[in-house]
mmCIF file with all atom_site columns, C-alpha atoms in Angstrom:
data_model
loop_
_atom_site.group_PDB
_atom_site.id
_atom_site.type_symbol
_atom_site.label_atom_id
_atom_site.label_alt_id
_atom_site.label_comp_id
_atom_site.label_asym_id
_atom_site.label_entity_id
_atom_site.label_seq_id
_atom_site.pdbx_PDB_ins_code
_atom_site.Cartn_x
_atom_site.Cartn_y
_atom_site.Cartn_z
_atom_site.occupancy
_atom_site.B_iso_or_equiv
_atom_site.pdbx_formal_charge
_atom_site.auth_seq_id
_atom_site.auth_comp_id
_atom_site.auth_asym_id
_atom_site.auth_atom_id
_atom_site.pdbx_PDB_model_num
ATOM 1   C CA . MET Y 1 1   ? 75.783 -78.422 34.489 1.00 0.00 ? 1   MET Y CA 1
ATOM 2   C CA . ASN Y 1 2   ? 75.471 -82.165 33.836 1.00 0.00 ? 2   ASN Y CA 1
ATOM 3   C CA . GLU Y 1 3   ? 72.378 -83.884 32.436 1.00 0.00 ? 3   GLU Y CA 1
ATOM 4   C CA . GLN Y 1 4   ? 71.015 -84.878 35.849 1.00 0.00 ? 4   GLN Y CA 1
ATOM 5   C CA . GLN Y 1 5   ? 71.275 -81.277 37.042 1.00 0.00 ? 5   GLN Y CA 1
ATOM 6   C CA . LYS Y 1 6   ? 69.492 -80.057 33.898 1.00 0.00 ? 6   LYS Y CA 1
ATOM 7   C CA . ILE Y 1 7   ? 66.668 -82.521 34.536 1.00 0.00 ? 7   ILE Y CA 1
ATOM 8   C CA . GLY Y 1 8   ? 66.532 -81.317 38.151 1.00 0.00 ? 8   GLY Y CA 1
ATOM 9   C CA . ALA Y 1 9   ? 66.387 -77.715 36.945 1.00 0.00 ? 9   ALA Y CA 1
ATOM 10  C CA . LEU Y 1 10  ? 63.481 -78.541 34.610 1.00 0.00 ? 10  LEU Y CA 1
ATOM 11  C CA . GLU Y 1 11  ? 61.680 -80.263 37.483 1.00 0.00 ? 11  GLU Y CA 1
ATOM 12  C CA . ALA Y 1 12  ? 62.160 -77.214 39.706 1.00 0.00 ? 12  ALA Y CA 1
ATOM 13  C CA . MET Y 1 13  ? 60.978 -74.788 36.993 1.00 0.00 ? 13  MET Y CA 1
ATOM 14  C CA . LEU Y 1 14  ? 57.853 -76.830 36.216 1.00 0.00 ? 14  LEU Y CA 1
ATOM 15  C CA . PHE Y 1 15  ? 57.053 -77.156 39.921 1.00 0.00 ? 15  PHE Y CA 1
ATOM 16  C CA . ALA Y 1 16  ? 57.464 -73.420 40.491 1.00 0.00 ? 16  ALA Y CA 1
ATOM 17  C CA . HIS Y 1 17  ? 55.599 -72.365 37.339 1.00 0.00 ? 17  HIS Y CA 1
ATOM 18  C CA . ALA Y 1 18  ? 52.512 -74.542 38.063 1.00 0.00 ? 18  ALA Y CA 1
ATOM 19  C CA . ASP Y 1 19  ? 50.780 -73.751 34.728 1.00 0.00 ? 19  ASP Y CA 1
ATOM 20  C CA . PRO Y 1 20  ? 51.684 -75.311 31.356 1.00 0.00 ? 20  PRO Y CA 1
ATOM 21  C CA . VAL Y 1 21  ? 54.832 -73.717 29.929 1.00 0.00 ? 21  VAL Y CA 1
ATOM 22  C CA . GLU Y 1 22  ? 56.279 -73.829 26.411 1.00 0.00 ? 22  GLU Y CA 1
ATOM 23  C CA . ALA Y 1 23  ? 59.332 -76.027 25.862 1.00 0.00 ? 23  ALA Y CA 1
ATOM 24  C CA . ALA Y 1 24  ? 61.046 -73.055 24.158 1.00 0.00 ? 24  ALA Y CA 1
ATOM 25  C CA . ARG Y 1 25  ? 60.748 -70.981 27.360 1.00 0.00 ? 25  ARG Y CA 1
ATOM 26  C CA . LEU Y 1 26  ? 62.142 -73.822 29.443 1.00 0.00 ? 26  LEU Y CA 1
ATOM 27  C CA . ALA Y 1 27  ? 64.999 -74.268 26.950 1.00 0.00 ? 27  ALA Y CA 1
ATOM 28  C CA . ASP Y 1 28  ? 65.773 -70.555 27.070 1.00 0.00 ? 28  ASP Y CA 1
ATOM 29  C CA . ALA Y 1 29  ? 65.911 -70.559 30.877 1.00 0.00 ? 29  ALA Y CA 1
ATOM 30  C CA . LEU Y 1 30  ? 68.111 -73.667 30.819 1.00 0.00 ? 30  LEU Y CA 1
ATOM 31  C CA . ARG Y 1 31  ? 70.319 -72.247 28.021 1.00 0.00 ? 31  ARG Y CA 1
ATOM 32  C CA . VAL Y 1 32  ? 69.825 -75.279 25.757 1.00 0.00 ? 32  VAL Y CA 1
ATOM 33  C CA . GLU Y 1 33  ? 68.166 -75.873 22.398 1.00 0.00 ? 33  GLU Y CA 1
ATOM 34  C CA . PRO Y 1 34  ? 64.389 -76.588 22.478 1.00 0.00 ? 34  PRO Y CA 1
ATOM 35  C CA . GLU Y 1 35  ? 64.967 -80.118 21.109 1.00 0.00 ? 35  GLU Y CA 1
ATOM 36  C CA . GLU Y 1 36  ? 67.340 -80.826 24.004 1.00 0.00 ? 36  GLU Y CA 1
ATOM 37  C CA . ALA Y 1 37  ? 64.789 -79.494 26.505 1.00 0.00 ? 37  ALA Y CA 1
ATOM 38  C CA . VAL Y 1 38  ? 62.086 -81.788 25.058 1.00 0.00 ? 38  VAL Y CA 1
ATOM 39  C CA . ARG Y 1 39  ? 64.446 -84.778 25.281 1.00 0.00 ? 39  ARG Y CA 1
ATOM 40  C CA . LEU Y 1 40  ? 65.174 -83.979 28.931 1.00 0.00 ? 40  LEU Y CA 1
ATOM 41  C CA . LEU Y 1 41  ? 61.476 -83.407 29.676 1.00 0.00 ? 41  LEU Y CA 1
ATOM 42  C CA . LYS Y 1 42  ? 60.631 -86.840 28.266 1.00 0.00 ? 42  LYS Y CA 1
ATOM 43  C CA . LYS Y 1 43  ? 63.407 -88.343 30.390 1.00 0.00 ? 43  LYS Y CA 1
ATOM 44  C CA . LEU Y 1 44  ? 61.990 -86.626 33.491 1.00 0.00 ? 44  LEU Y CA 1
ATOM 45  C CA . GLN Y 1 45  ? 58.478 -87.782 32.569 1.00 0.00 ? 45  GLN Y CA 1
ATOM 46  C CA . LYS Y 1 46  ? 59.685 -91.394 32.219 1.00 0.00 ? 46  LYS Y CA 1
ATOM 47  C CA . LYS Y 1 47  ? 61.646 -91.215 35.501 1.00 0.00 ? 47  LYS Y CA 1
ATOM 48  C CA . LEU Y 1 48  ? 58.628 -89.983 37.474 1.00 0.00 ? 48  LEU Y CA 1
ATOM 49  C CA . ASP Y 1 49  ? 56.402 -92.647 35.864 1.00 0.00 ? 49  ASP Y CA 1
ATOM 50  C CA . GLU Y 1 50  ? 58.856 -95.466 36.637 1.00 0.00 ? 50  GLU Y CA 1
ATOM 51  C CA . GLU Y 1 51  ? 59.228 -94.307 40.250 1.00 0.00 ? 51  GLU Y CA 1
ATOM 52  C CA . GLU Y 1 52  ? 55.418 -94.082 40.585 1.00 0.00 ? 52  GLU Y CA 1
ATOM 53  C CA . SER Y 1 53  ? 56.040 -90.594 41.910 1.00 0.00 ? 53  SER Y CA 1
ATOM 54  C CA . GLY Y 1 54  ? 53.205 -88.502 43.259 1.00 0.00 ? 54  GLY Y CA 1
ATOM 55  C CA . MET Y 1 55  ? 54.063 -85.990 40.541 1.00 0.00 ? 55  MET Y CA 1
ATOM 56  C CA . ALA Y 1 56  ? 53.617 -86.433 36.797 1.00 0.00 ? 56  ALA Y CA 1
ATOM 57  C CA . ILE Y 1 57  ? 54.734 -84.438 33.774 1.00 0.00 ? 57  ILE Y CA 1
ATOM 58  C CA . LEU Y 1 58  ? 51.842 -83.631 31.441 1.00 0.00 ? 58  LEU Y CA 1
ATOM 59  C CA . TYR Y 1 59  ? 52.168 -82.674 27.776 1.00 0.00 ? 59  TYR Y CA 1
ATOM 60  C CA . PHE Y 1 60  ? 49.737 -80.256 26.090 1.00 0.00 ? 60  PHE Y CA 1
ATOM 61  C CA . ASP Y 1 61  ? 49.609 -79.392 22.408 1.00 0.00 ? 61  ASP Y CA 1
ATOM 62  C CA . PRO Y 1 62  ? 51.473 -77.447 21.034 1.00 0.00 ? 62  PRO Y CA 1
ATOM 63  C CA . ASN Y 1 63  ? 54.671 -78.358 22.917 1.00 0.00 ? 63  ASN Y CA 1
ATOM 64  C CA . ARG Y 1 64  ? 53.699 -77.190 26.426 1.00 0.00 ? 64  ARG Y CA 1
ATOM 65  C CA . TRP Y 1 65  ? 54.571 -79.066 29.595 1.00 0.00 ? 65  TRP Y CA 1
ATOM 66  C CA . GLN Y 1 66  ? 53.262 -79.015 33.156 1.00 0.00 ? 66  GLN Y CA 1
ATOM 67  C CA . MET Y 1 67  ? 53.983 -80.724 36.456 1.00 0.00 ? 67  MET Y CA 1
ATOM 68  C CA . ALA Y 1 68  ? 50.877 -81.927 38.264 1.00 0.00 ? 68  ALA Y CA 1
ATOM 69  C CA . THR Y 1 69  ? 49.907 -84.359 40.992 1.00 0.00 ? 69  THR Y CA 1
ATOM 70  C CA . ARG Y 1 70  ? 49.196 -87.842 39.690 1.00 0.00 ? 70  ARG Y CA 1
ATOM 71  C CA . PRO Y 1 71  ? 45.416 -88.452 39.530 1.00 0.00 ? 71  PRO Y CA 1
ATOM 72  C CA . TYR Y 1 72  ? 45.804 -91.653 41.576 1.00 0.00 ? 72  TYR Y CA 1
ATOM 73  C CA . TYR Y 1 73  ? 46.740 -89.563 44.626 1.00 0.00 ? 73  TYR Y CA 1
ATOM 74  C CA . GLY Y 1 74  ? 44.094 -86.892 44.040 1.00 0.00 ? 74  GLY Y CA 1
ATOM 75  C CA . GLU Y 1 75  ? 41.784 -87.913 46.870 1.00 0.00 ? 75  GLU Y CA 1
ATOM 76  C CA . MET Y 1 76  ? 44.609 -87.905 49.425 1.00 0.00 ? 76  MET Y CA 1
ATOM 77  C CA . VAL Y 1 77  ? 45.852 -84.519 48.225 1.00 0.00 ? 77  VAL Y CA 1
ATOM 78  C CA . LYS Y 1 78  ? 42.337 -83.132 48.679 1.00 0.00 ? 78  LYS Y CA 1
ATOM 79  C CA . ARG Y 1 79  ? 42.182 -84.532 52.193 1.00 0.00 ? 79  ARG Y CA 1
ATOM 80  C CA . ILE Y 1 80  ? 45.456 -82.927 53.280 1.00 0.00 ? 80  ILE Y CA 1
ATOM 81  C CA . LEU Y 1 81  ? 44.494 -79.601 51.749 1.00 0.00 ? 81  LEU Y CA 1
ATOM 82  C CA . ASP Y 1 82  ? 41.039 -79.920 53.326 1.00 0.00 ? 82  ASP Y CA 1
ATOM 83  C CA . THR Y 1 83  ? 39.494 -78.317 50.272 1.00 0.00 ? 83  THR Y CA 1
ATOM 84  C CA . ARG Y 1 84  ? 35.769 -77.947 49.920 1.00 0.00 ? 84  ARG Y CA 1
ATOM 85  C CA . ARG Y 1 85  ? 34.290 -80.179 47.274 1.00 0.00 ? 85  ARG Y CA 1
ATOM 86  C CA . ASN Y 1 86  ? 33.280 -78.348 44.155 1.00 0.00 ? 86  ASN Y CA 1
ATOM 87  C CA . ALA Y 1 87  ? 29.689 -78.597 43.052 1.00 0.00 ? 87  ALA Y CA 1
ATOM 88  C CA . PRO Y 1 88  ? 29.383 -80.947 40.076 1.00 0.00 ? 88  PRO Y CA 1
ATOM 89  C CA . LEU Y 1 89  ? 28.920 -79.370 36.676 1.00 0.00 ? 89  LEU Y CA 1
ATOM 90  C CA . SER Y 1 90  ? 25.290 -79.255 35.648 1.00 0.00 ? 90  SER Y CA 1
ATOM 91  C CA . PRO Y 1 91  ? 24.100 -80.771 32.352 1.00 0.00 ? 91  PRO Y CA 1
ATOM 92  C CA . ALA Y 1 92  ? 23.602 -77.195 31.084 1.00 0.00 ? 92  ALA Y CA 1
ATOM 93  C CA . ALA Y 1 93  ? 27.233 -76.308 31.940 1.00 0.00 ? 93  ALA Y CA 1
ATOM 94  C CA . LEU Y 1 94  ? 28.458 -79.433 30.145 1.00 0.00 ? 94  LEU Y CA 1
ATOM 95  C CA . GLU Y 1 95  ? 26.332 -78.461 27.151 1.00 0.00 ? 95  GLU Y CA 1
ATOM 96  C CA . VAL Y 1 96  ? 27.907 -74.981 27.049 1.00 0.00 ? 96  VAL Y CA 1
ATOM 97  C CA . LEU Y 1 97  ? 31.389 -76.493 27.401 1.00 0.00 ? 97  LEU Y CA 1
ATOM 98  C CA . SER Y 1 98  ? 30.644 -78.818 24.482 1.00 0.00 ? 98  SER Y CA 1
ATOM 99  C CA . VAL Y 1 99  ? 29.451 -75.969 22.278 1.00 0.00 ? 99  VAL Y CA 1
ATOM 100 C CA . ILE Y 1 100 ? 32.614 -73.984 23.037 1.00 0.00 ? 100 ILE Y CA 1
ATOM 101 C CA . ALA Y 1 101 ? 35.078 -76.888 22.766 1.00 0.00 ? 101 ALA Y CA 1
ATOM 102 C CA . TYR Y 1 102 ? 33.768 -78.120 19.410 1.00 0.00 ? 102 TYR Y CA 1
ATOM 103 C CA . ASN Y 1 103 ? 33.274 -74.669 17.826 1.00 0.00 ? 103 ASN Y CA 1
ATOM 104 C CA . GLN Y 1 104 ? 35.718 -72.271 19.505 1.00 0.00 ? 104 GLN Y CA 1
ATOM 105 C CA . PRO Y 1 105 ? 36.226 -69.382 19.490 1.00 0.00 ? 105 PRO Y CA 1
ATOM 106 C CA . VAL Y 1 106 ? 32.530 -68.576 19.885 1.00 0.00 ? 106 VAL Y CA 1
ATOM 107 C CA . SER Y 1 107 ? 30.435 -65.685 21.157 1.00 0.00 ? 107 SER Y CA 1
ATOM 108 C CA . ARG Y 1 108 ? 27.822 -65.952 23.887 1.00 0.00 ? 108 ARG Y CA 1
ATOM 109 C CA . SER Y 1 109 ? 25.116 -65.305 21.297 1.00 0.00 ? 109 SER Y CA 1
ATOM 110 C CA . PHE Y 1 110 ? 26.349 -68.309 19.266 1.00 0.00 ? 110 PHE Y CA 1
ATOM 111 C CA . ILE Y 1 111 ? 26.133 -70.496 22.393 1.00 0.00 ? 111 ILE Y CA 1
ATOM 112 C CA . GLU Y 1 112 ? 22.616 -69.229 23.067 1.00 0.00 ? 112 GLU Y CA 1
ATOM 113 C CA . GLN Y 1 113 ? 21.599 -69.783 19.446 1.00 0.00 ? 113 GLN Y CA 1
ATOM 114 C CA . VAL Y 1 114 ? 22.752 -73.428 19.618 1.00 0.00 ? 114 VAL Y CA 1
ATOM 115 C CA . ARG Y 1 115 ? 21.141 -74.044 23.025 1.00 0.00 ? 115 ARG Y CA 1
ATOM 116 C CA . GLY Y 1 116 ? 18.039 -71.924 22.503 1.00 0.00 ? 116 GLY Y CA 1
ATOM 117 C CA . VAL Y 1 117 ? 18.237 -70.394 26.004 1.00 0.00 ? 117 VAL Y CA 1
ATOM 118 C CA . ASP Y 1 118 ? 20.098 -67.614 27.837 1.00 0.00 ? 118 ASP Y CA 1
ATOM 119 C CA . SER Y 1 119 ? 23.545 -68.860 28.848 1.00 0.00 ? 119 SER Y CA 1
ATOM 120 C CA . SER Y 1 120 ? 25.116 -65.794 30.470 1.00 0.00 ? 120 SER Y CA 1
ATOM 121 C CA . SER Y 1 121 ? 25.091 -67.161 34.039 1.00 0.00 ? 121 SER Y CA 1
ATOM 122 C CA . ILE Y 1 122 ? 26.571 -70.491 32.950 1.00 0.00 ? 122 ILE Y CA 1
ATOM 123 C CA . VAL Y 1 123 ? 29.299 -68.754 30.941 1.00 0.00 ? 123 VAL Y CA 1
ATOM 124 C CA . ALA Y 1 124 ? 30.111 -66.646 34.031 1.00 0.00 ? 124 ALA Y CA 1
ATOM 125 C CA . LYS Y 1 125 ? 30.357 -69.760 36.234 1.00 0.00 ? 125 LYS Y CA 1
ATOM 126 C CA . LEU Y 1 126 ? 32.605 -71.551 33.735 1.00 0.00 ? 126 LEU Y CA 1
ATOM 127 C CA . LEU Y 1 127 ? 34.852 -68.471 33.576 1.00 0.00 ? 127 LEU Y CA 1
ATOM 128 C CA . GLU Y 1 128 ? 35.000 -68.456 37.392 1.00 0.00 ? 128 GLU Y CA 1
ATOM 129 C CA . LYS Y 1 129 ? 35.928 -72.162 37.459 1.00 0.00 ? 129 LYS Y CA 1
ATOM 130 C CA . GLY Y 1 130 ? 38.680 -71.508 34.909 1.00 0.00 ? 130 GLY Y CA 1
ATOM 131 C CA . LEU Y 1 131 ? 37.308 -73.989 32.357 1.00 0.00 ? 131 LEU Y CA 1
ATOM 132 C CA . ILE Y 1 132 ? 36.819 -71.294 29.699 1.00 0.00 ? 132 ILE Y CA 1
ATOM 133 C CA . GLU Y 1 133 ? 38.469 -67.946 29.018 1.00 0.00 ? 133 GLU Y CA 1
ATOM 134 C CA . GLU Y 1 134 ? 37.995 -64.888 26.853 1.00 0.00 ? 134 GLU Y CA 1
ATOM 135 C CA . ALA Y 1 135 ? 39.737 -65.179 23.496 1.00 0.00 ? 135 ALA Y CA 1
ATOM 136 C CA . GLY Y 1 136 ? 39.590 -61.631 22.197 1.00 0.00 ? 136 GLY Y CA 1
ATOM 137 C CA . ARG Y 1 137 ? 36.759 -60.262 20.089 1.00 0.00 ? 137 ARG Y CA 1
ATOM 138 C CA . LEU Y 1 138 ? 35.189 -61.710 16.966 1.00 0.00 ? 138 LEU Y CA 1
ATOM 139 C CA . ASP Y 1 139 ? 35.170 -59.772 13.705 1.00 0.00 ? 139 ASP Y CA 1
ATOM 140 C CA . LEU Y 1 140 ? 31.370 -59.506 13.729 1.00 0.00 ? 140 LEU Y CA 1
ATOM 141 C CA . PRO Y 1 141 ? 28.961 -56.606 14.224 1.00 0.00 ? 141 PRO Y CA 1
ATOM 142 C CA . GLY Y 1 142 ? 29.289 -55.319 17.773 1.00 0.00 ? 142 GLY Y CA 1
ATOM 143 C CA . LYS Y 1 143 ? 32.681 -57.054 18.154 1.00 0.00 ? 143 LYS Y CA 1
ATOM 144 C CA . PRO Y 1 144 ? 31.365 -59.706 20.620 1.00 0.00 ? 144 PRO Y CA 1
ATOM 145 C CA . ILE Y 1 145 ? 33.724 -61.327 23.105 1.00 0.00 ? 145 ILE Y CA 1
ATOM 146 C CA . ALA Y 1 146 ? 34.868 -64.777 22.005 1.00 0.00 ? 146 ALA Y CA 1
ATOM 147 C CA . PHE Y 1 147 ? 35.286 -67.706 24.394 1.00 0.00 ? 147 PHE Y CA 1
ATOM 148 C CA . GLN Y 1 148 ? 37.514 -70.756 24.262 1.00 0.00 ? 148 GLN Y CA 1
ATOM 149 C CA . VAL Y 1 149 ? 38.301 -73.643 26.612 1.00 0.00 ? 149 VAL Y CA 1
ATOM 150 C CA . THR Y 1 150 ? 41.392 -73.492 28.840 1.00 0.00 ? 150 THR Y CA 1
ATOM 151 C CA . ASP Y 1 151 ? 44.235 -75.822 29.723 1.00 0.00 ? 151 ASP Y CA 1
ATOM 152 C CA . SER Y 1 152 ? 42.295 -76.591 32.919 1.00 0.00 ? 152 SER Y CA 1
ATOM 153 C CA . PHE Y 1 153 ? 39.451 -77.905 30.747 1.00 0.00 ? 153 PHE Y CA 1
ATOM 154 C CA . LEU Y 1 154 ? 41.891 -80.185 28.903 1.00 0.00 ? 154 LEU Y CA 1
ATOM 155 C CA . ARG Y 1 155 ? 43.388 -81.402 32.192 1.00 0.00 ? 155 ARG Y CA 1
ATOM 156 C CA . VAL Y 1 156 ? 39.997 -82.049 33.840 1.00 0.00 ? 156 VAL Y CA 1
ATOM 157 C CA . PHE Y 1 157 ? 38.769 -83.997 30.824 1.00 0.00 ? 157 PHE Y CA 1
ATOM 158 C CA . GLY Y 1 158 ? 42.097 -85.841 30.433 1.00 0.00 ? 158 GLY Y CA 1
ATOM 159 C CA . LEU Y 1 159 ? 42.847 -84.418 26.982 1.00 0.00 ? 159 LEU Y CA 1
ATOM 160 C CA . GLY Y 1 160 ? 46.183 -83.470 25.457 1.00 0.00 ? 160 GLY Y CA 1
ATOM 161 C CA . SER Y 1 161 ? 44.518 -81.209 22.905 1.00 0.00 ? 161 SER Y CA 1
ATOM 162 C CA . LEU Y 1 162 ? 41.110 -80.548 21.351 1.00 0.00 ? 162 LEU Y CA 1
ATOM 163 C CA . ALA Y 1 163 ? 41.979 -83.120 18.693 1.00 0.00 ? 163 ALA Y CA 1
ATOM 164 C CA . ASP Y 1 164 ? 41.466 -85.751 21.427 1.00 0.00 ? 164 ASP Y CA 1
ATOM 165 C CA . LEU Y 1 165 ? 37.785 -84.813 21.850 1.00 0.00 ? 165 LEU Y CA 1
ATOM 166 C CA . PRO Y 1 166 ? 35.428 -87.694 21.054 1.00 0.00 ? 166 PRO Y CA 1
ATOM 167 C CA . PRO Y 1 167 ? 34.018 -87.443 17.529 1.00 0.00 ? 167 PRO Y CA 1
ATOM 168 C CA . LEU Y 1 168 ? 30.505 -86.086 17.166 1.00 0.00 ? 168 LEU Y CA 1
ATOM 169 C CA . HIS Y 1 169 ? 27.852 -88.456 15.881 1.00 0.00 ? 169 HIS Y CA 1
ATOM 170 C CA . GLY Y 1 170 ? 27.076 -88.241 12.183 1.00 0.00 ? 170 GLY Y CA 1
ATOM 171 C CA . GLU Y 1 171 ? 29.417 -87.202 9.428  1.00 0.00 ? 171 GLU Y CA 1
ATOM 172 C CA . ALA Y 1 172 ? 32.992 -86.161 10.210 1.00 0.00 ? 172 ALA Y CA 1
ATOM 173 C CA . GLY Y 1 173 ? 33.217 -82.410 10.599 1.00 0.00 ? 173 GLY Y CA 1
ATOM 174 C CA . ASP Y 1 174 ? 29.505 -82.109 11.457 1.00 0.00 ? 174 ASP Y CA 1
ATOM 175 C CA . ASN Y 1 175 ? 29.203 -79.064 13.731 1.00 0.00 ? 175 ASN Y CA 1
ATOM 176 C CA . GLU Y 1 176 ? 25.848 -80.034 15.239 1.00 0.00 ? 176 GLU Y CA 1
ATOM 177 C CA . LEU Y 1 177 ? 26.034 -81.246 18.825 1.00 0.00 ? 177 LEU Y CA 1
ATOM 178 C CA . SER Y 1 178 ? 24.687 -84.702 19.543 1.00 0.00 ? 178 SER Y CA 1
ATOM 179 C CA . GLU Y 1 179 ? 21.833 -85.181 21.999 1.00 0.00 ? 179 GLU Y CA 1
ATOM 180 C CA . SER Y 1 180 ? 22.931 -88.782 22.627 1.00 0.00 ? 180 SER Y CA 1
ATOM 181 C CA . THR Y 1 181 ? 24.189 -89.766 26.073 1.00 0.00 ? 181 THR Y CA 1
ATOM 182 C CA . ASP Y 1 182 ? 26.991 -91.733 24.400 1.00 0.00 ? 182 ASP Y CA 1
ATOM 183 C CA . SER Y 1 183 ? 29.082 -88.548 24.267 1.00 0.00 ? 183 SER Y CA 1
ATOM 184 C CA . THR Y 1 184 ? 28.122 -87.181 27.679 1.00 0.00 ? 184 THR Y CA 1
ATOM 185 C CA . PRO Y 1 185 ? 30.904 -87.064 30.293 1.00 0.00 ? 185 PRO Y CA 1
ATOM 186 C CA . ASP Y 1 186 ? 30.433 -88.656 33.699 1.00 0.00 ? 186 ASP Y CA 1
ATOM 187 C CA . ILE Y 1 187 ? 31.159 -86.377 36.629 1.00 0.00 ? 187 ILE Y CA 1
ATOM 188 C CA . ALA Y 1 188 ? 32.526 -87.422 39.975 1.00 0.00 ? 188 ALA Y CA 1
ATOM 189 C CA . GLU Y 1 189 ? 31.083 -85.793 43.082 1.00 0.00 ? 189 GLU Y CA 1
ATOM 190 C CA . ASP Y 1 190 ? 33.806 -83.159 43.126 1.00 0.00 ? 190 ASP Y CA 1
ATOM 191 C CA . GLY Y 1 191 ? 33.070 -82.038 39.565 1.00 0.00 ? 191 GLY Y CA 1
ATOM 192 C CA . GLU Y 1 192 ? 36.762 -82.369 38.699 1.00 0.00 ? 192 GLU Y CA 1
ATOM 193 C CA . GLN Y 1 193 ? 37.376 -85.882 37.417 1.00 0.00 ? 193 GLN Y CA 1
ATOM 194 C CA . LEU Y 1 194 ? 35.409 -86.321 34.217 1.00 0.00 ? 194 LEU Y CA 1
ATOM 195 C CA . GLU Y 1 195 ? 35.561 -89.193 31.804 1.00 0.00 ? 195 GLU Y CA 1
ATOM 196 C CA . TRP Y 1 196 ? 33.810 -89.919 28.541 1.00 0.00 ? 196 TRP Y CA 1
ATOM 197 C CA . LYS Y 1 197 ? 31.631 -92.980 28.225 1.00 0.00 ? 197 LYS Y CA 1
#
C-alpha cells in the first residue's frame, strides 16, 4: 500500500467511525507505527484544508482525531438533512456546563452547591444532548455519580481540549465561577455554534 492509499484508508476509517478515535487505533488498523499514522493524518488534514473540502480533520487532546463537516457548510448541511433546530441552551444550562467543565469530574450535589438550586433536570437535558456524560462514581459517601463534559462539548465550543477554556477571572487556578458576562458564550439560534466573547 503506497502513501496515498494509506491516507485514503485513514480518510475512510475516520468517515466510517464518526466519533473521535485514537491515533494508536488508526495505526493498528493501518498496520503502521502511531507516529506514521499521525504524520499521515496531518497530511490528510492539510490536503482537505487546501482543497477547501466540505470535510475537515479535527484533533482532540490526547491524540484523537475525527472527520467532521466544515463549520462553513453547516447551514447547508442542516438544510439538506432537514433537521429540526435545537432549542438554544438556557443560561442555567450554560452555568451547569461551566461548573462541570472547570471542575470535572463533579457530582450533581457539587453543581447544586455552586449554583444554589436544584440542577437535576438541567443535568438530564445536558446528558440527553450529549454535552456531558457520566464519569464513574466519586470516592465520597454514597458514591455519587460523577459528570464530565464530552467530545461533543469540545466540538460545539470549538475547543481542542479543556486547556483551551477561557481563564476564569481572578487569580490563576481560582475555582470560583465568574458572574461576569465577559466569559459567557454566545449561542446561535440552533444552540450548536457557540463562541466566547
